[in-house]
Amino acid sequence: MKNIWTITRKEFRSYFDSPVAYIYITFFLVLSSWLFLRGFFLVGQASMRGFFGILPWLLLFFVPAATMRLWAEEKKLGTIELLMTLPVKDHEVVLGKFLASFFFLTVTLALSFALPILISVLGDPDGGAIWGGYIGAVLLGASFLAIGLFVSSLTENQIVAFIIGITLIFAFFIVSEEFVLYNAPRRLVPILKFLGLGAHYDSIGRGVIDSRDVIYYLSVIGFFLFLNVRSVESRKWK
Amino acid sequence: MIEVRHLSKNFGSTVAVKDVSFDVSRGEVLGFLGPNGAGKSTTMRILTGYIPPTEGTARVAGHDILEDSLSVRRRIGYLPEWAPLYGDMEVIDFLRFIADIRDIPPGETRERIARMVKVCGLEKVVGRVIHHLSRGYRQRVGLAQAMIHDPDILILDEPTSGLDPNQIIEIRELIKEIGRDKTVILSTHILPEVSQTCGRVLIINEGSLIASGAPEELARRFEGRGIVQIAVRGAPRETIETKLAAAPFVDAVRSLHSTGDGLHHFTIQGTETGGLGEKLFRLAVESSWTLAELHVEAATLEDVFRRLTRGENA
């Protein structure tokens, strides 16, 4: 436990050791607010639905950017050899890195609280939907993070990690979209609907927090963290 | 402290390490010597638990490297080749991170870091970002990180590579200092380094262990026949030369030069390896010459290394 926390602290701090994190957060807030407010004043409803609608598409790009460095850089600079010969277990490092990226994402999302505050001033939004939306976003983002972190462990090139991360997350996100389901073989439809990261997000976003959705996200996170541990171990299989 | 038994490592069809066995006892400074790509780093990576061996086993401080990897890693301080460090961290933060992972009690961390800073000469750079440090300082931060938990065993992969001559001497002194009460394994392909810092040498080539022993012992063993240089006075040059050549233990004599004050220099090759110097001394006494200089020329480690790694017979 202590080791996980030590690694989390180090990785979380290292986000802020370079100006990239500040640019990242600013860019995320500006872009999300702008995309949201552009439609918000047109529709004229005190609701965050537009925001949570565009959020997955923003996270699709922002999450791999936050995770691409975490393993790829260790591999490129050789620090992975230093790290993995310290008395830490492989899974502790994986969890530590995951938690660091999770806190970083949570901080970023929390800073967008300015929007619901603004809306509450202007009107009377549905609080349940807003909380549901944020919880859904955190769970969805965490799943994206687990996928992105896993992809980062497969390469020593951050750009490759970024692009493959986007591709894999995109694929997992859209399999449950109507468009895909409509064209998929009928037998696969329930499976795809269950596997898709998007469908569960929508139901939580309506303010209905179903334990099945939560368990689904935790399983996706657990699965990719497990793959991550295996991929870190793979140096031993050669 | 370290027992290595029949260690082998293959990467696909490439054999990196082939049936290597050796022991290292407490307080010994062991040098791995070998050309680049000989399998030095691979052996170290296996000992530190980074990669497992294909075959064979090793025990470090009584713990099996596979079954009890964490205990092994706790007892080892490791400096990988090129001293990979987290470039965007400050030296002090980096050392604090390592101290935390190494389970140093929070109350002692400050004191331990202070000691490492002093031992490794990092006073000027503690607050600097590692990325901006010179190669020599990075290497020292690497050493500090390896020693912060006061391990019994230090494994250093080419600790002096890429350093300038002054830095090399400083790092060597540091290692010698550490070697007094710790077990150290270091690898290098720089020969003088081994004879200056190590008590024992393993020469590795193409994954196999081809020789081991103290640097002087190795040099002696591969010396072939002894060569001694002497300077003598007390008789004319020709007389001395004839008498030397006639001695049973002398194979060949070469007269070098004579100085104005009657000192004659010779190079003498003996018929067998040992004892040539003593025999010459006795001969000089019997002949009532004055032996002004006697210098036994040992084969250098360079000669040994070149002969072994090129496959020539000693």
XYZ file of C-alpha atoms in Angstrom:
552
model
C 0.000 0.000 0.000
C 2.698 2.437 0.994
C 4.599 1.802 -2.221
C 1.520 2.457 -4.336
C 1.043 5.763 -2.607
C 4.722 6.720 -2.985
C 4.546 6.083 -6.714
C 1.230 7.892 -7.036
C 2.689 10.935 -5.310
C 5.776 10.951 -7.485
C 3.847 10.536 -10.731
C 1.223 13.092 -9.743
C 3.895 15.638 -8.929
C 5.728 14.939 -12.135
C 2.624 16.044 -14.067
C 3.167 19.473 -12.580
C 6.960 19.465 -12.883
C 6.633 20.715 -16.424
C 4.332 23.460 -17.742
C 2.544 20.895 -19.900
C 0.017 20.069 -17.166
C -1.069 23.699 -16.813
C -1.423 24.101 -20.562
C -3.329 20.840 -20.677
C -5.792 21.847 -17.968
C -6.292 25.333 -19.384
C -6.841 23.997 -22.867
C -9.312 21.402 -21.609
C -11.319 23.987 -19.661
C -11.354 26.537 -22.465
C -12.296 23.991 -25.104
C -15.000 22.254 -23.060
C -16.539 25.531 -21.877
C -16.488 27.025 -25.312
C -18.035 23.980 -27.008
C -20.669 23.835 -24.292
C -21.526 27.506 -23.944
C -21.764 27.949 -27.707
C -24.861 25.755 -27.729
C -25.988 26.599 -24.209
C -27.113 30.146 -24.985
C -28.789 29.046 -28.190
C -30.892 26.387 -26.478
C -31.467 28.524 -23.416
C -31.987 25.626 -20.978
C -30.346 25.463 -17.576
C -28.954 21.993 -18.163
C -25.523 20.405 -18.336
C -26.556 17.769 -20.855
C -24.666 19.409 -23.670
C -21.513 19.422 -21.587
C -21.707 15.743 -20.710
C -22.549 14.990 -24.334
C -19.288 16.406 -25.643
C -17.183 15.268 -22.684
C -16.467 11.705 -23.951
C -15.160 13.117 -27.218
C -12.860 15.494 -25.374
C -11.677 12.765 -23.044
C -10.966 10.601 -26.065
C -8.122 12.985 -26.888
C -7.219 14.302 -23.471
C -6.910 10.985 -21.629
C -4.337 9.351 -23.934
C -2.378 12.597 -23.751
C -2.320 12.238 -19.966
C -1.255 8.577 -19.997
C 1.033 8.287 -23.033
C 4.122 9.328 -21.095
C 3.659 7.139 -18.036
C 5.307 3.958 -19.335
C 6.675 4.956 -22.727
C 9.060 7.454 -21.210
C 10.311 4.976 -18.615
C 11.089 2.580 -21.430
C 12.709 5.179 -23.616
C 14.968 6.597 -20.906
C 15.683 3.231 -19.322
C 14.372 4.348 -15.928
C 12.084 1.318 -16.009
C 15.157 -0.751 -15.135
C 15.790 1.426 -12.110
C 12.120 1.336 -11.105
C 11.560 -2.393 -11.515
C 14.709 -3.302 -9.588
C 13.506 -1.338 -6.578
C 11.709 -3.451 -3.974
C 8.252 -2.852 -5.439
C 5.822 -5.312 -6.951
C 4.829 -4.822 -10.559
C 1.170 -4.327 -9.704
C 2.042 -1.657 -7.146
C 3.743 0.392 -9.843
C 0.829 -0.078 -12.242
C -1.690 0.951 -9.587
C 0.452 3.885 -8.477
C 0.685 5.236 -11.988
C -3.007 4.677 -12.599
C -4.012 6.515 -9.425
C -1.735 9.431 -10.284
C -3.370 9.830 -13.675
C -6.774 9.389 -12.042
C -6.152 12.221 -9.587
C -4.867 14.370 -12.401
C -8.065 13.761 -14.372
C -10.193 14.379 -11.287
C -8.481 17.712 -10.705
C -9.090 18.671 -14.324
C -12.759 17.709 -14.164
C -13.237 19.397 -10.791
C -12.001 22.668 -12.235
C -14.882 22.577 -14.717
C -17.252 23.007 -11.737
C -17.351 26.651 -12.710
C -19.910 25.686 -15.357
C -22.584 24.134 -13.094
C -22.097 27.049 -10.715
C -22.686 29.469 -13.571
C -25.797 27.552 -14.635
C -27.199 27.507 -11.109
C -26.849 31.261 -11.050
C -28.676 31.588 -14.361
C -31.414 29.040 -13.744
C -32.451 26.003 -11.795
C -30.699 22.926 -13.194
C -31.340 19.327 -12.152
C -28.703 18.665 -9.485
C -29.065 14.881 -9.722
C -28.283 14.909 -13.418
C -25.207 17.062 -12.842
C -23.818 14.819 -10.108
C -24.682 11.762 -12.159
C -22.922 13.287 -15.135
C -19.784 13.955 -13.159
C -19.742 10.491 -11.617
C -20.245 9.005 -15.067
C -17.455 11.184 -16.447
C -15.064 10.104 -13.694
C -15.852 6.422 -14.286
C -15.654 6.762 -18.047
C -12.438 8.778 -17.774
C -10.925 6.205 -15.417
C -11.685 3.448 -17.930
C -10.088 5.518 -20.667
C -7.080 6.031 -18.376
C -6.686 2.304 -17.757
C -6.745 1.673 -21.516
C -4.340 4.542 -22.222
C -1.950 3.435 -19.498
C -1.932 -0.108 -20.844
C -1.189 1.116 -24.366
C 1.656 3.254 -23.044
C 3.288 0.125 -21.630
C 3.437 -1.441 -25.086
C 5.739 1.088 -26.690
C 8.598 3.415 -25.936
C 7.247 6.036 -28.299
C 4.830 8.492 -26.692
C 3.271 9.519 -30.003
C 2.550 5.905 -30.859
C 1.057 5.439 -27.372
C -1.134 8.512 -27.937
C -2.460 7.439 -31.328
C -3.025 3.781 -30.473
C -4.612 4.909 -27.203
C -7.115 7.090 -29.063
C -7.859 4.309 -31.530
C -8.480 1.665 -28.877
C -10.584 3.951 -26.676
C -12.574 5.089 -29.688
C -13.253 1.481 -30.661
C -14.403 0.613 -27.123
C -16.539 3.688 -26.938
C -18.437 3.380 -30.202
C -19.262 -0.328 -30.208
C -22.436 0.447 -28.309
C -23.464 3.388 -30.493
C -26.725 2.980 -32.419
C -24.874 3.207 -35.704
C -22.676 0.232 -34.942
C -25.436 -1.833 -33.352
C -27.658 -1.296 -36.373
C -25.040 -2.752 -38.695
C -23.749 -5.491 -36.415
C -24.894 -9.137 -36.666
C -27.940 -9.535 -34.459
C -26.350 -12.081 -32.169
C -23.557 -9.672 -31.264
C -25.837 -6.760 -30.424
C -26.364 -7.477 -26.697
C -22.656 -8.184 -26.241
C -21.589 -5.009 -28.004
C -24.157 -3.033 -26.093
C -22.758 -4.368 -22.871
C -19.120 -3.924 -23.835
C -19.437 -0.389 -25.151
C -18.110 2.263 -22.799
C -20.694 4.727 -24.103
C -23.983 3.019 -23.206
C -23.210 2.855 -19.491
C -22.133 6.472 -19.510
C -25.474 7.572 -20.905
C -27.467 5.755 -18.260
C -25.420 7.163 -15.378
C -25.659 10.594 -16.993
C -29.429 10.522 -16.615
C -28.838 10.567 -12.873
C -29.583 6.892 -12.406
C -26.600 5.255 -10.790
C -27.037 1.560 -11.333
C -24.565 -0.706 -9.582
C -24.288 -2.753 -12.780
C -22.877 0.234 -14.617
C -20.429 0.951 -11.832
C -19.344 -2.682 -11.737
C -18.976 -2.628 -15.499
C -16.571 0.312 -15.347
C -14.610 -1.160 -12.462
C -14.262 -4.404 -14.441
C -12.968 -2.569 -17.508
C -10.468 -0.711 -15.328
C -9.443 -3.911 -13.564
C -9.084 -5.787 -16.834
C -6.800 -3.228 -18.445
C -4.736 -2.768 -15.292
C -4.302 -6.532 -15.238
C -3.156 -6.493 -18.877
C -0.825 -3.676 -17.896
C 0.789 -5.760 -15.161
C 1.214 -8.597 -17.639
C 2.770 -6.325 -20.211
C 5.219 -4.924 -17.645
C 6.070 -8.503 -16.708
C 6.571 -9.416 -20.332
C 10.201 -8.302 -20.149
C 10.675 -11.541 -18.229
C 9.236 -13.746 -20.951
C 11.869 -13.058 -23.589
C 26.990 -13.076 -0.217
C 26.318 -13.956 -3.837
C 26.273 -17.456 -5.257
C 25.717 -17.817 -8.965
C 25.193 -21.302 -10.354
C 25.133 -22.249 -14.027
C 23.409 -19.092 -15.103
C 22.337 -18.899 -18.738
C 20.243 -16.388 -20.616
C 19.036 -16.603 -24.177
C 17.220 -13.885 -26.067
C 15.545 -15.872 -28.802
C 18.387 -17.657 -30.493
C 21.020 -15.264 -29.176
C 22.966 -16.558 -26.228
C 23.746 -13.647 -23.917
C 25.062 -15.566 -20.928
C 26.259 -19.141 -21.032
C 26.635 -21.321 -17.933
C 28.223 -18.751 -15.652
C 28.992 -19.707 -12.044
C 30.841 -17.709 -9.415
C 30.754 -16.658 -5.780
C 31.284 -13.301 -4.193
C 32.025 -13.092 -0.513
C 31.279 -10.282 1.888
C 33.455 -7.229 1.548
C 34.805 -8.239 -1.826
C 35.028 -5.892 -4.790
C 34.494 -7.970 -7.887
C 35.128 -6.667 -11.387
C 33.296 -7.940 -14.456
C 35.562 -7.438 -17.357
C 34.663 -8.044 -20.941
C 34.236 -6.420 -24.308
C 30.967 -4.646 -25.084
C 28.125 -7.111 -25.462
C 29.901 -9.854 -23.544
C 26.991 -10.416 -21.167
C 28.046 -8.268 -18.231
C 24.868 -6.184 -18.103
C 22.654 -9.213 -18.661
C 24.235 -10.988 -15.684
C 23.686 -7.910 -13.532
C 20.086 -7.586 -14.668
C 19.479 -11.179 -13.680
C 21.032 -10.663 -10.241
C 18.938 -7.554 -9.609
C 15.719 -9.302 -10.610
C 15.031 -7.214 -13.688
C 14.978 -10.254 -15.944
C 14.987 -13.949 -15.021
C 17.642 -16.373 -16.245
C 16.755 -18.957 -18.882
C 18.554 -21.559 -16.832
C 20.468 -21.737 -13.599
C 19.969 -19.959 -10.344
C 21.553 -17.457 -8.041
C 21.273 -16.588 -4.384
C 21.918 -13.142 -3.026
C 22.432 -12.822 0.725
C 20.760 -16.207 1.095
C 17.680 -15.346 -0.970
C 16.849 -16.962 -4.265
C 16.664 -14.358 -7.046
C 13.473 -15.832 -8.489
C 11.554 -17.029 -5.463
C 12.391 -14.148 -3.210
C 13.104 -11.344 -5.626
C 11.826 -8.598 -3.300
C 14.184 -9.574 -0.464
C 17.041 -9.686 -2.943
C 16.166 -6.246 -4.293
C 15.963 -4.850 -0.761
C 19.541 -5.885 -0.084
C 20.971 -4.647 -3.340
C 21.775 -1.157 -4.496
C 21.845 -1.083 -8.271
C 23.152 1.450 -10.728
C 22.080 0.425 -14.226
C 24.250 1.247 -17.218
C 24.076 4.925 -18.254
C 22.545 5.791 -14.874
C 18.945 6.228 -16.012
C 17.280 8.787 -13.712
C 14.047 10.755 -13.683
C 15.243 13.826 -15.518
C 12.412 16.146 -14.549
C 12.888 15.662 -10.798
C 15.136 17.668 -8.549
C 18.013 15.686 -7.042
C 16.611 16.011 -3.539
C 13.103 14.944 -4.584
C 14.485 12.004 -6.476
C 16.503 10.822 -3.485
C 13.473 11.292 -1.248
C 11.401 9.162 -3.626
C 13.985 6.372 -3.552
C 14.236 6.642 0.251
C 10.445 6.239 0.524
C 10.352 3.226 -1.765
C 13.316 1.767 0.103
C 11.317 1.905 3.355
C 13.630 4.280 5.141
C 11.748 5.562 8.193
C 10.518 9.140 7.573
C 12.468 10.367 10.603
C 15.740 9.156 9.115
C 15.208 10.230 5.531
C 16.658 13.685 5.941
C 19.777 12.386 7.638
C 20.326 9.627 5.075
C 19.954 12.029 2.171
C 22.349 14.436 3.843
C 24.889 11.650 4.204
C 24.541 10.578 0.563
C 24.897 14.184 -0.555
C 28.116 14.400 1.404
C 29.542 11.021 0.393
C 28.757 11.509 -3.290
C 29.705 15.187 -3.364
C 26.302 16.476 -4.421
C 26.244 19.620 -2.258
C 26.219 21.964 -5.245
C 23.393 20.268 -7.107
C 20.810 19.073 -4.540
C 18.243 21.622 -5.648
C 18.881 21.259 -9.362
C 16.757 19.362 -11.852
C 18.539 16.118 -12.797
C 18.031 16.795 -16.481
C 20.396 19.771 -16.274
C 23.227 17.952 -14.532
C 26.522 16.981 -16.128
C 27.265 13.360 -16.830
C 29.551 13.119 -13.797
C 26.929 14.476 -11.434
C 24.252 12.220 -12.868
C 26.500 9.248 -12.244
C 26.966 10.401 -8.661
C 23.233 10.827 -8.163
C 22.940 7.283 -9.484
C 25.430 6.093 -6.890
C 23.662 8.013 -4.126
C 20.381 6.370 -5.108
C 22.034 2.946 -5.022
C 23.513 3.474 -1.553
C 20.824 5.415 0.248
C 19.410 2.375 2.053
C 22.896 1.256 3.095
C 22.712 -2.047 1.211
C 25.123 -4.908 1.809
C 25.571 -5.393 -1.899
C 26.163 -2.856 -4.619
C 25.877 -3.730 -8.277
C 27.252 -1.043 -10.541
C 27.060 -1.350 -14.302
C 29.895 0.645 -15.841
C 29.948 3.267 -13.119
C 32.645 5.320 -14.814
C 31.554 5.233 -18.422
C 31.232 8.597 -20.062
C 33.107 10.453 -17.347
C 36.159 12.642 -17.770
C 39.466 11.516 -16.217
C 39.018 13.556 -13.046
C 35.527 12.280 -12.491
C 36.672 8.719 -13.148
C 39.275 9.026 -10.411
C 36.724 10.488 -8.003
C 34.194 7.738 -8.658
C 36.899 5.086 -8.328
C 37.989 6.479 -4.990
C 34.376 6.482 -3.903
C 33.932 2.845 -4.903
C 37.121 1.836 -3.124
C 35.875 3.618 -0.037
C 32.520 1.841 -0.222
C 34.204 -1.484 -0.965
C 35.759 -1.519 2.477
C 32.608 -2.735 4.139
C 30.310 -3.684 1.288
C 30.193 -6.309 -1.377
C 30.536 -4.636 -4.735
C 30.176 -5.991 -8.245
C 31.111 -3.568 -10.968
C 31.433 -4.016 -14.680
C 33.720 -2.210 -16.996
C 35.631 -2.576 -20.178
C 38.336 -0.241 -18.958
C 41.198 -2.346 -17.708
C 43.149 -0.072 -15.382
C 39.935 0.472 -13.500
C 39.772 -3.174 -12.529
C 43.345 -3.431 -11.335
C 42.860 -0.274 -9.296
C 39.532 -0.957 -7.663
C 38.828 -4.675 -7.674
C 40.119 -7.436 -5.484
C 39.041 -10.051 -7.970
C 38.238 -10.080 -11.653
C 35.950 -12.188 -13.790
C 36.651 -12.012 -17.473
C 33.576 -12.641 -19.580
C 33.545 -13.060 -23.315
C 30.606 -14.007 -25.538
C 28.563 -14.897 -22.470
C 31.048 -17.294 -20.936
C 33.295 -16.901 -17.969
C 36.805 -17.394 -19.270
C 39.020 -16.465 -16.361
C 38.831 -15.327 -12.768
C 41.271 -14.311 -10.081
C 42.981 -11.331 -8.500
C 44.209 -8.858 -11.117
C 47.884 -9.516 -10.255
C 47.298 -13.242 -10.143
C 45.704 -13.217 -13.561
C 48.538 -11.149 -14.900
C 51.052 -13.541 -13.390
C 49.280 -16.634 -14.570
C 49.256 -15.444 -18.116
C 52.688 -13.936 -17.957
C 54.393 -16.834 -19.693
C 58.019 -16.409 -18.812
C 59.214 -13.746 -16.448
C 61.001 -10.721 -17.751
C 63.218 -8.701 -15.450
C 65.108 -5.515 -16.042
C 68.230 -4.896 -13.993
C 70.942 -2.312 -13.656
C 74.289 -3.594 -12.365
C 77.704 -2.177 -11.689
C 80.968 -3.751 -10.486
C 82.274 -5.449 -13.630
C 82.695 -4.687 -17.334
C 79.603 -5.012 -19.458
C 80.797 -8.038 -21.440
C 81.740 -9.986 -18.287
C 78.319 -9.436 -16.759
C 76.532 -10.313 -19.952
C 78.439 -13.580 -20.392
C 77.909 -14.575 -16.808
C 74.202 -13.803 -16.958
C 73.772 -15.735 -20.170
C 75.536 -18.705 -18.637
C 73.199 -18.882 -15.628
C 70.861 -21.925 -15.815
C 67.699 -19.957 -15.116
C 68.293 -17.387 -17.861
C 66.885 -17.906 -21.290
C 68.050 -14.739 -23.003
C 69.910 -11.578 -22.118
C 69.751 -8.327 -23.949
C 72.146 -5.569 -23.146
C 70.362 -2.233 -23.177
C 72.776 0.615 -22.461
C 75.464 1.669 -20.052
C 75.679 4.956 -18.250
C 78.854 6.936 -17.612
C 79.113 5.944 -13.946
C 79.573 2.264 -14.823
C 75.925 1.199 -14.540
C 74.902 -1.438 -17.088
C 71.267 -2.096 -17.989
C 69.994 -5.477 -19.155
C 66.685 -7.124 -19.983
C 66.625 -10.754 -18.935
C 64.137 -13.398 -19.877
C 63.918 -16.320 -17.482
C 63.324 -19.970 -18.319
C 60.420 -20.255 -15.920
C 57.767 -17.969 -14.515
C 58.630 -17.322 -10.882
C 61.595 -16.378 -8.822
C 63.723 -14.808 -11.511
C 64.256 -11.631 -9.560
C 65.481 -13.484 -6.486
C 67.838 -15.677 -8.462
C 69.308 -12.678 -10.212
C 69.801 -10.954 -6.891
C 71.669 -13.963 -5.518
C 73.833 -14.189 -8.627
C 74.727 -10.526 -8.280
C 75.703 -11.007 -4.649
C 77.827 -14.083 -5.443
C 79.607 -12.214 -8.211
C 79.998 -9.168 -5.924
C 78.187 -6.851 -8.303
C 76.112 -4.023 -7.087
C 72.513 -4.445 -8.115
C 71.287 -0.865 -8.498
C 67.882 -1.596 -10.007
C 65.683 -4.632 -10.395
C 62.327 -4.405 -12.038
C 60.067 -7.396 -12.613
C 57.909 -6.778 -15.639
C 54.531 -8.311 -15.051
C 52.196 -8.918 -17.928
C 49.486 -6.292 -17.660
C 45.835 -7.065 -17.457
C 45.608 -5.657 -20.962
C 47.770 -8.480 -22.263
C 45.698 -11.072 -20.455
C 42.475 -9.568 -21.659
C 43.588 -9.316 -25.259
C 44.875 -12.864 -25.308
C 41.739 -14.295 -23.753
C 39.143 -12.378 -25.669
C 40.846 -12.955 -28.979
C 41.000 -16.656 -28.304
C 44.764 -16.886 -28.288
C 46.336 -19.354 -25.956
C 48.238 -17.981 -23.065
